[in-house]
Tab-separated table of N, CA, C and O in Angstrom:
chain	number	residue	atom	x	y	z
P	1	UNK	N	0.831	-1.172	0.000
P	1	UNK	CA	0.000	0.000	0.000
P	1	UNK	C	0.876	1.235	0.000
P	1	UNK	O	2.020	1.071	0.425
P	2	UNK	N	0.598	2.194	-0.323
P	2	UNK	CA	0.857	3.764	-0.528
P	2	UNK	C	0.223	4.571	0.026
P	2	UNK	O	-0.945	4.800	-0.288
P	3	UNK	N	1.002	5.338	1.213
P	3	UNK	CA	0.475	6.239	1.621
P	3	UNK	C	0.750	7.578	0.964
P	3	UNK	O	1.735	8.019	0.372
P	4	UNK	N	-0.796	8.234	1.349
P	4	UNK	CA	-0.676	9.637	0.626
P	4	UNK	C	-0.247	10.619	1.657
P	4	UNK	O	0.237	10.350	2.756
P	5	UNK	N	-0.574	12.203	0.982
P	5	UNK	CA	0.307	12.814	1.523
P	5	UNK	C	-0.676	13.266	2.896
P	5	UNK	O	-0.109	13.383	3.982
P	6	UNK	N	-2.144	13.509	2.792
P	6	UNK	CA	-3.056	13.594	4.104
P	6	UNK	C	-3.041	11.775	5.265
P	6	UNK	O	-3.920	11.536	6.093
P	7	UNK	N	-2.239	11.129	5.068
P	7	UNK	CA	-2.635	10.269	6.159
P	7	UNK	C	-2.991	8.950	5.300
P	7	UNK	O	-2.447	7.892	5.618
P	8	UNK	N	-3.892	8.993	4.219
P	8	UNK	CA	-4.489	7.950	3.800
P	8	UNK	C	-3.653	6.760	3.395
P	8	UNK	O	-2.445	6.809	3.162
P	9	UNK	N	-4.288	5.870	3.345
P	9	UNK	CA	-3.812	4.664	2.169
P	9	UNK	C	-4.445	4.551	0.603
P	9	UNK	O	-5.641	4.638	0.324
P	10	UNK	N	-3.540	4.374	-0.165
P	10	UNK	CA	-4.043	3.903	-1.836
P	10	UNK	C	-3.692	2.272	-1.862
P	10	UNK	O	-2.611	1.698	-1.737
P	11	UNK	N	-4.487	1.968	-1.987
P	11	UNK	CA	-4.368	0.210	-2.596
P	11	UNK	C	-3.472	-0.291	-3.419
P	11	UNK	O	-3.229	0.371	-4.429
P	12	UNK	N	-3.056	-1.036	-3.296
P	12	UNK	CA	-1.831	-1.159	-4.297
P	12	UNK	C	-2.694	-2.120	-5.211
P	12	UNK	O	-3.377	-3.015	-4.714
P	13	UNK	N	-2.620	-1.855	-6.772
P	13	UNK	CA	-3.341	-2.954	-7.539
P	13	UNK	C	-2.440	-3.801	-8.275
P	13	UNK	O	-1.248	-3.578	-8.485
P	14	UNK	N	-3.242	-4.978	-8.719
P	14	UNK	CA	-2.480	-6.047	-9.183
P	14	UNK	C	-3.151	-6.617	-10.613
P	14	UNK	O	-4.261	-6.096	-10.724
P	15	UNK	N	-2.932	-7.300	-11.482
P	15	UNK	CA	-3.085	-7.246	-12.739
P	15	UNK	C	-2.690	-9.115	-12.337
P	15	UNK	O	-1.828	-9.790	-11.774
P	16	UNK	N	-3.733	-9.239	-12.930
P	16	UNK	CA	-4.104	-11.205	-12.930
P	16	UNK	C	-4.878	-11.456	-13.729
P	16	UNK	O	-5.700	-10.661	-14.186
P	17	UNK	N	-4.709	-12.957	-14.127
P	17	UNK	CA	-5.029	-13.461	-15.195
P	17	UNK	C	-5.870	-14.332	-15.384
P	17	UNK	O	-5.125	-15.217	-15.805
P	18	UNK	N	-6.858	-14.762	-15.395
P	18	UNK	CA	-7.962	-16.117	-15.174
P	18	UNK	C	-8.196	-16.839	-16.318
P	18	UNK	O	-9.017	-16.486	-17.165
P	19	UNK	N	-7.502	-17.861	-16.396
P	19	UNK	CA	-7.176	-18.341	-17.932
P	19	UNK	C	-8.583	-19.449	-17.836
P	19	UNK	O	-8.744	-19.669	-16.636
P	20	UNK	N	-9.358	-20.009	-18.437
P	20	UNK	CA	-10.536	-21.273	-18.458
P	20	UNK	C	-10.265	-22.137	-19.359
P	20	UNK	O	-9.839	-21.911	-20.491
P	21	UNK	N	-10.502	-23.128	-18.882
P	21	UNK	CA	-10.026	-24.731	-19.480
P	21	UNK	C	-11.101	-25.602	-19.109
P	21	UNK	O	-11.028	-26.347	-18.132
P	22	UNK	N	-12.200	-25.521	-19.943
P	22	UNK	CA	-13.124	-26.271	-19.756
P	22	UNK	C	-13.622	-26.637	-21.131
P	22	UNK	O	-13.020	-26.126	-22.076
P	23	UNK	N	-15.143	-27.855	-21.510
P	23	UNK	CA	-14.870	-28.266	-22.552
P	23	UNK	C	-15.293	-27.844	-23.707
P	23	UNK	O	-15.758	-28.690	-24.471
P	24	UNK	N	-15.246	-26.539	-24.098
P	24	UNK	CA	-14.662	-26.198	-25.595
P	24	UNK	C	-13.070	-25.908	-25.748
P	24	UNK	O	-12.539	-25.553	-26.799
P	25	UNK	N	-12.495	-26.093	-24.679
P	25	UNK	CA	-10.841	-26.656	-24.950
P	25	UNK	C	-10.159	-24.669	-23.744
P	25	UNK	O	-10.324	-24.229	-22.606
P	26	UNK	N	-9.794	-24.444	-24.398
P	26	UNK	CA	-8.398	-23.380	-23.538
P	26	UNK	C	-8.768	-22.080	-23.977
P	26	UNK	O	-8.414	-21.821	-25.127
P	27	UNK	N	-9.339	-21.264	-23.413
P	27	UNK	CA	-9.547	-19.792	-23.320
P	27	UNK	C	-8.057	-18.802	-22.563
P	27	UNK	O	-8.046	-18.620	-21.346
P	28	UNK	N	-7.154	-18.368	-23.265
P	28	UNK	CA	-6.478	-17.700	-22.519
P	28	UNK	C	-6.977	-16.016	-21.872
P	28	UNK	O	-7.800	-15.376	-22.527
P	29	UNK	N	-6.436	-15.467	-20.662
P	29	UNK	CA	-7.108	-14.347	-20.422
P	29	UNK	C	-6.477	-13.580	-20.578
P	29	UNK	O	-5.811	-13.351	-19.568
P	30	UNK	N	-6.172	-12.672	-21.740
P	30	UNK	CA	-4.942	-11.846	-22.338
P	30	UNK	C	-4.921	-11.053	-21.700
P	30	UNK	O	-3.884	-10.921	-21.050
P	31	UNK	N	-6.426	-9.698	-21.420
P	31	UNK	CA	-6.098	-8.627	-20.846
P	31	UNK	C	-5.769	-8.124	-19.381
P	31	UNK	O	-5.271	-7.112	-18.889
P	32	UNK	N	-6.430	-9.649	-18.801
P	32	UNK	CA	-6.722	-10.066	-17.072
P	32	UNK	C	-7.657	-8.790	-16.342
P	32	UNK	O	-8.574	-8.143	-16.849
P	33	UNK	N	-7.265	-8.724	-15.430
P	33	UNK	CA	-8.432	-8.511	-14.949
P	33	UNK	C	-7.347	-7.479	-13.569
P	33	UNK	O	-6.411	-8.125	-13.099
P	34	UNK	N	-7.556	-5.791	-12.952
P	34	UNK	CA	-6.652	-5.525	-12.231
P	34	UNK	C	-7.544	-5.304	-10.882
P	34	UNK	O	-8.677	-4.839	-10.753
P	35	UNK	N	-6.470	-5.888	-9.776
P	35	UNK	CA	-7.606	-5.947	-8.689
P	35	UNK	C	-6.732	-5.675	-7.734
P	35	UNK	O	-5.539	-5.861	-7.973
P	36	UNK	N	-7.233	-5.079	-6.204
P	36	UNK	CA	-6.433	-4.276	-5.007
P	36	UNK	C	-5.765	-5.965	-4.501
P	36	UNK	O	-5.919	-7.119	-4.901
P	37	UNK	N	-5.101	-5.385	-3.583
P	37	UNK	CA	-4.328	-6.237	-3.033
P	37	UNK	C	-4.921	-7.125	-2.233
P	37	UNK	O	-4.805	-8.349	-2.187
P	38	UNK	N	-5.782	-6.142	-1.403
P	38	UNK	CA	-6.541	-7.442	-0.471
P	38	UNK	C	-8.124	-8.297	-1.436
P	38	UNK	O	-9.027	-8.851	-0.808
P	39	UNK	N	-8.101	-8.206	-2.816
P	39	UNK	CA	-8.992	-8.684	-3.193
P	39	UNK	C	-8.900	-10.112	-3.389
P	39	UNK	O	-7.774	-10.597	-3.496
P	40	UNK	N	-9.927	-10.867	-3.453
P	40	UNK	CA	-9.421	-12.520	-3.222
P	40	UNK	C	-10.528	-12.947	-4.894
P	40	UNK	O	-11.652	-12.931	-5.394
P	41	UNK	N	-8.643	-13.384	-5.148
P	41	UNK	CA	-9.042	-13.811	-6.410
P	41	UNK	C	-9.520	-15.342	-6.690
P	41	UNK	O	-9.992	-15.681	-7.775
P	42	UNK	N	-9.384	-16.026	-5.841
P	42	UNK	CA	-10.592	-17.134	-5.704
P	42	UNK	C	-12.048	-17.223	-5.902
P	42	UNK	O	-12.815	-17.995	-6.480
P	43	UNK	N	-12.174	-15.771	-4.964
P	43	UNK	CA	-13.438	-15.690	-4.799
P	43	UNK	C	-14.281	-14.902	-6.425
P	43	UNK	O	-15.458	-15.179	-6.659
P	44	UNK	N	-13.623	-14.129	-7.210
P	44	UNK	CA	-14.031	-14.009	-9.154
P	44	UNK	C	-14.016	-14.895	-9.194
P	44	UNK	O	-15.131	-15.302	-9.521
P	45	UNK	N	-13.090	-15.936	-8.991
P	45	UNK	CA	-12.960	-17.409	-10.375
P	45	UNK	C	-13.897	-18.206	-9.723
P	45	UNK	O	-14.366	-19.060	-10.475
P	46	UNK	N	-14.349	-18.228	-8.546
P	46	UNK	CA	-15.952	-18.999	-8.333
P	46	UNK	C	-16.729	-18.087	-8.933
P	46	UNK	O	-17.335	-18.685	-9.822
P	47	UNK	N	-17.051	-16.883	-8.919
P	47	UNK	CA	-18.195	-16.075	-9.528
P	47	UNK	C	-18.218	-16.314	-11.178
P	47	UNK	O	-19.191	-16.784	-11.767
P	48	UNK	N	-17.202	-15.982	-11.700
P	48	UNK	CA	-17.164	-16.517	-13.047
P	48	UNK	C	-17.201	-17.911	-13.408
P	48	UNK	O	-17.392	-18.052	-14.616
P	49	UNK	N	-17.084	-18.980	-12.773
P	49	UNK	CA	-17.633	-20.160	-12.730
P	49	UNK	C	-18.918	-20.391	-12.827
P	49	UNK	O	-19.574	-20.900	-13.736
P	50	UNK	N	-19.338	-19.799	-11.394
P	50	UNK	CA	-20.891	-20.139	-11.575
P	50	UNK	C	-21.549	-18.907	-12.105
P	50	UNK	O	-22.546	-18.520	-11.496
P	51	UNK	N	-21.085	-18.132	-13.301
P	51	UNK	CA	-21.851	-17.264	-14.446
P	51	UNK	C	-21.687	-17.876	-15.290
P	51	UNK	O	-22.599	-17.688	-16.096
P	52	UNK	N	-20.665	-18.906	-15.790
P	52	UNK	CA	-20.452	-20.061	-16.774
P	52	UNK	C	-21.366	-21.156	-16.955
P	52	UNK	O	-21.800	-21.662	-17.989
P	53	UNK	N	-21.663	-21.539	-15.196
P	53	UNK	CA	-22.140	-23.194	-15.391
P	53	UNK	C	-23.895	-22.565	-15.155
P	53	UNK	O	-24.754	-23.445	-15.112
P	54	UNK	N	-24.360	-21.108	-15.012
P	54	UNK	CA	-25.749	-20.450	-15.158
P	54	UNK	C	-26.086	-21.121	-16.760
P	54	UNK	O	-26.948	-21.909	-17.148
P	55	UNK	N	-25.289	-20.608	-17.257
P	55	UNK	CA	-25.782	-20.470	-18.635
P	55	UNK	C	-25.633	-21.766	-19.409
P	55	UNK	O	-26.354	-22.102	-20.348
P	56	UNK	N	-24.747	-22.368	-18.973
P	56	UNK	CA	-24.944	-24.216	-19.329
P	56	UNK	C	-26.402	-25.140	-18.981
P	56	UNK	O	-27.011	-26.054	-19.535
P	57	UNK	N	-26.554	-24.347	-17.766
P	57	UNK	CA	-28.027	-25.346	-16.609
P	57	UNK	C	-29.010	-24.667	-18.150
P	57	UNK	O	-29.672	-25.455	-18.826
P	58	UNK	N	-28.949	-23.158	-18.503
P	58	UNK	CA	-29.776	-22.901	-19.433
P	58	UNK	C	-30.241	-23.733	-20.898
P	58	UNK	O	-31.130	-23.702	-21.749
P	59	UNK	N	-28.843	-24.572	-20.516
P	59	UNK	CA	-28.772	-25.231	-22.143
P	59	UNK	C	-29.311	-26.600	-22.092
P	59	UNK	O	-29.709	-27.230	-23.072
P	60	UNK	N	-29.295	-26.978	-20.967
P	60	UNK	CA	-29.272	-28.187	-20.293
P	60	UNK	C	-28.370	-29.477	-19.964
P	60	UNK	O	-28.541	-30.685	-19.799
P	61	UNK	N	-27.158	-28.412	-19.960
P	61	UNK	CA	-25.643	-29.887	-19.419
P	61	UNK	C	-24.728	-28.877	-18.912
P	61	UNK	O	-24.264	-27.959	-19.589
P	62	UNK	N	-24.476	-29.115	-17.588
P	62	UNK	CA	-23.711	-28.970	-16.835
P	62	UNK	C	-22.477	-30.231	-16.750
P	62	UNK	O	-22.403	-31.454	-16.630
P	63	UNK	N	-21.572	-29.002	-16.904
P	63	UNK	CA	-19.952	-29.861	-17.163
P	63	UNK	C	-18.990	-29.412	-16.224
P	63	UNK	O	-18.268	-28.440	-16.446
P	64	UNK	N	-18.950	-30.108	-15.145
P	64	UNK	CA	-18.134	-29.921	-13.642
P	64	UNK	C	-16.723	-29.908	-14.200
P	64	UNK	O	-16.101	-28.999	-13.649
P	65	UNK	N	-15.846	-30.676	-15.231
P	65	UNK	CA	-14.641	-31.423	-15.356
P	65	UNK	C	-13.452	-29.817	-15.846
P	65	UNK	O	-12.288	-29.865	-16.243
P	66	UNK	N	-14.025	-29.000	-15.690
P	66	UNK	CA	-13.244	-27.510	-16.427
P	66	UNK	C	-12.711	-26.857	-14.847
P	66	UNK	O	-13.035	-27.178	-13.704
P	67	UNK	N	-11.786	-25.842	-15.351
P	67	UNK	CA	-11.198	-24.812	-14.105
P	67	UNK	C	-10.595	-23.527	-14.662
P	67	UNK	O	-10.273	-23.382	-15.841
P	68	UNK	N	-10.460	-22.523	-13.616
P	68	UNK	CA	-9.869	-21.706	-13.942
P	68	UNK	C	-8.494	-21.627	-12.912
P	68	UNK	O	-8.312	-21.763	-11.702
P	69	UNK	N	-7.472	-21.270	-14.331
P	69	UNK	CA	-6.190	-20.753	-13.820
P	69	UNK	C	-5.685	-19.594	-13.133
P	69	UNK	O	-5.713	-18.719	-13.998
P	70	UNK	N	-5.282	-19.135	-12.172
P	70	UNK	CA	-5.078	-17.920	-11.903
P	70	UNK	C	-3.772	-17.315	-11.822
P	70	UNK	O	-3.219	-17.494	-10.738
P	71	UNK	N	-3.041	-16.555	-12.794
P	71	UNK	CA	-2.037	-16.378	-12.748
P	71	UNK	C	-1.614	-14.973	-13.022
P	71	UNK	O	-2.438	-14.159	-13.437
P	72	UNK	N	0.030	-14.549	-12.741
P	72	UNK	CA	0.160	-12.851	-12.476
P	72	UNK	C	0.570	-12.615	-13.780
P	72	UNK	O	0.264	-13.475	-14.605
P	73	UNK	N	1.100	-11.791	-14.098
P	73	UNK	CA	0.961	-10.743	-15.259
P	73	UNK	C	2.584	-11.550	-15.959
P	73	UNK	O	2.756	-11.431	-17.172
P	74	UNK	N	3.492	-12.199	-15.257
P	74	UNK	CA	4.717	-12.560	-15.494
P	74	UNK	C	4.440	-14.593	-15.568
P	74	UNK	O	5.326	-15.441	-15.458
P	75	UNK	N	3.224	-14.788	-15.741
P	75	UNK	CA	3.439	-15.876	-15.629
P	75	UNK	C	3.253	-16.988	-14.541
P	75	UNK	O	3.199	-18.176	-14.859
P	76	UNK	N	3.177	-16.639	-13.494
P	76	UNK	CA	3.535	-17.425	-11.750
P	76	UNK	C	1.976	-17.128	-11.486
P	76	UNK	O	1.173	-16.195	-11.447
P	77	UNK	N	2.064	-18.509	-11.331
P	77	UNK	CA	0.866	-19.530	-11.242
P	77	UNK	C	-0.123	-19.304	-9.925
P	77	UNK	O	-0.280	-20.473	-9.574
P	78	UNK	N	-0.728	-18.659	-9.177
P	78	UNK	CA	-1.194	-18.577	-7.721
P	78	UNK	C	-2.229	-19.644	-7.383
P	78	UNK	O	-2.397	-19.920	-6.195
P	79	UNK	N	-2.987	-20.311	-8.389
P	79	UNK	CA	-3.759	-21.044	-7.634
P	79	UNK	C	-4.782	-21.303	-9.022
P	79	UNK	O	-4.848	-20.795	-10.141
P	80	UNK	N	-5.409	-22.211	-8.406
P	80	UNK	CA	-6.625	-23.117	-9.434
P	80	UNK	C	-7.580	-23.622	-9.176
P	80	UNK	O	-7.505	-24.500	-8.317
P	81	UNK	N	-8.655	-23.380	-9.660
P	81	UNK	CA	-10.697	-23.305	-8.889
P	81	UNK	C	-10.628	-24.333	-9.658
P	81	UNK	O	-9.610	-24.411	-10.345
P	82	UNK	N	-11.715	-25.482	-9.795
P	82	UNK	CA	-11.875	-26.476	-10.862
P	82	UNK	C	-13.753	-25.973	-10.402
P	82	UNK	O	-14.134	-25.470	-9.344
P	83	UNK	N	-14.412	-26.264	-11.367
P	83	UNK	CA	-15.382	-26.110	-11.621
P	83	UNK	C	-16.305	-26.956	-10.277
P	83	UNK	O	-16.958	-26.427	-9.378
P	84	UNK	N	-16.125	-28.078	-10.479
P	84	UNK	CA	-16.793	-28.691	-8.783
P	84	UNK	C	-16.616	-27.978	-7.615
P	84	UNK	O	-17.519	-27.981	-6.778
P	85	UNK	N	-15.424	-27.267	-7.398
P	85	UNK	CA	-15.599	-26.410	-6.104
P	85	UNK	C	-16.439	-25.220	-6.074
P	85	UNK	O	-16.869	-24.863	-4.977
P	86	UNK	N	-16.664	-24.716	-6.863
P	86	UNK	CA	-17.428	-23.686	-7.495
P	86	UNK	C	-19.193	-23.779	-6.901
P	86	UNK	O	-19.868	-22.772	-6.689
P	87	UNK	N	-19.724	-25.302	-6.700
P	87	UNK	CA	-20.940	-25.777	-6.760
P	87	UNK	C	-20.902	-26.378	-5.517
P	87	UNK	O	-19.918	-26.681	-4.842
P	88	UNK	N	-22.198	-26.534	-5.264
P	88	UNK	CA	-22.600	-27.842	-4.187
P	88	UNK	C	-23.517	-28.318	-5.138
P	88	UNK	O	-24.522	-27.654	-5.394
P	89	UNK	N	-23.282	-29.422	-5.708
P	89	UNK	CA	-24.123	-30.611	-6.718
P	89	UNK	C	-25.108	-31.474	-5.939
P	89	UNK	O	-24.830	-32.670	-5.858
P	90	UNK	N	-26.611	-30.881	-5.150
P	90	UNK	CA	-27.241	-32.314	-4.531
P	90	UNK	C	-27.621	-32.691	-5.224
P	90	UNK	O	-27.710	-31.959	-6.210
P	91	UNK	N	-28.208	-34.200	-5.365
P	91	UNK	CA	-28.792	-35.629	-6.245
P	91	UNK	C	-29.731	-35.695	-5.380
P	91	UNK	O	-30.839	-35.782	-5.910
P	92	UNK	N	-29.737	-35.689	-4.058
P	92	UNK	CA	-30.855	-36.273	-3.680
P	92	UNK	C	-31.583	-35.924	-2.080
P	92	UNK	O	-31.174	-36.251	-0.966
P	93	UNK	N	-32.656	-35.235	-2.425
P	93	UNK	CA	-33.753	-34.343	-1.454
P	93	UNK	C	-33.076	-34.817	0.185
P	93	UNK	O	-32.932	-35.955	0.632
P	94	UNK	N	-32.824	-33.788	0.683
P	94	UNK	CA	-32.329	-33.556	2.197
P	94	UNK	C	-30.583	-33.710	2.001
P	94	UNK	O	-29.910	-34.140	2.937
P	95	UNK	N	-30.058	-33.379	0.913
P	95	UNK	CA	-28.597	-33.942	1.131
P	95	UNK	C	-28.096	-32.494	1.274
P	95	UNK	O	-28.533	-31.491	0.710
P	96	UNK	N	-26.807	-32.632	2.391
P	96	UNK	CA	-26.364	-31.448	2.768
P	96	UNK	C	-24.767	-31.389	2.349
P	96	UNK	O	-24.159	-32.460	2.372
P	97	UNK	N	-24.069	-30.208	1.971
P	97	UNK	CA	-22.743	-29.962	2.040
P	97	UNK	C	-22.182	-29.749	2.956
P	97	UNK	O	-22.431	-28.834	3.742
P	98	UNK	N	-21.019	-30.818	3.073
P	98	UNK	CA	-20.230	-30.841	4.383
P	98	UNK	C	-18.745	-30.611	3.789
P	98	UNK	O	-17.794	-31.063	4.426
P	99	UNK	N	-18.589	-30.102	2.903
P	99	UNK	CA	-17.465	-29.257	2.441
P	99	UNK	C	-16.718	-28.223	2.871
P	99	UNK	O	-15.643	-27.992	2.316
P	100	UNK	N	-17.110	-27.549	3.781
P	100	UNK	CA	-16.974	-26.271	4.246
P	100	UNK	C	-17.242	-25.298	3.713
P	100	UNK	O	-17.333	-25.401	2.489
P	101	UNK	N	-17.482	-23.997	4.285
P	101	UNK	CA	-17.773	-22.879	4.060
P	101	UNK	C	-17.417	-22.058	2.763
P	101	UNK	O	-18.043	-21.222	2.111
P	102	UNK	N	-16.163	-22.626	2.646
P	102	UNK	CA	-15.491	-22.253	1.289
P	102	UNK	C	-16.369	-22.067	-0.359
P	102	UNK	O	-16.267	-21.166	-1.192
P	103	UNK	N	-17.209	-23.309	-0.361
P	103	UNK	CA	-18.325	-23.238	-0.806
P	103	UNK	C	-19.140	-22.209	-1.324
P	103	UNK	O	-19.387	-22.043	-2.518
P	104	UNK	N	-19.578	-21.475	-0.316
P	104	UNK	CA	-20.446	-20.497	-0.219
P	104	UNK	C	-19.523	-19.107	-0.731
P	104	UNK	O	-20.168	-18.077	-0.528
P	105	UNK	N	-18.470	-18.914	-1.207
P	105	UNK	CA	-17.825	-17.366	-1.579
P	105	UNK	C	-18.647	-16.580	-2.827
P	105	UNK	O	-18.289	-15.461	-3.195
C-alpha cells in the first residue's frame, strides 16, 4: 500500500489473469483482470464459474470437469478453482454440504 500525503492509504493494484479450461478446450485471459491487493481472487474465479455453469443449466448440461487458472501478469501460477468447487451438486432431497464454508464465496 501507498500512503498519501493527508494520512491515507491507496491500494496497491495487481493485474491477474484467469485463464478457463473447460470443454470447448483453452480460453487464454490476455487482458486479465486488475484488482487491489486485499482482493481474493478465488473468490471471481468462483463467480465466473458459476456465471459459466448459469448459462450451461440454461442449455441443459452442466460440465463440472473444467477450471480456472489464476495467474500474475509474469506468468507465476497462484492457484486453481476447478469447476466442482465452485458448486454444491445435490442428487438427492435432504442432502447437505459438508465441504466447508469455502463453498459459499
Amino acid at each position: 500500500m501507498k500512503l498519501l500525503p493527508e494520512g491515507g492509504v491507496l491500494p496497491v493494484m495487481r493485474r491477474l489473469h484467469f485463464d478457463l479450461h473447460n470443454g470447448t478446450g483453452f480460453t487464454a485471459d490476455e487482458e486479465g483482470r486488475e484488482m487491489e491487493d486485499d482482493a481474493d481472487p478465488r473468490a471471481f474465479a468462483i463467480r465466473s464459474i458459476r456465471s459459466i455453469l448459469s448459462e450451461e443449466v440454461m442449455m441443459g448440461v452442466v460440465d463440472l470437469t473444467g477450471w480456472i487458472d489464476i495467474r500474475s501478469e509474469t506468468g507465476i501460477q497462484f492457484g486453481r478453482v476447478t469447476f466442482s468447487e465452485a458448486v454444491c451438486l445435490r442428487l438427492e432431497p435432504g442432502g447437505s454440504d459438508d465441504r466447508g464454508a469455502s463453498r459459499q464465496a
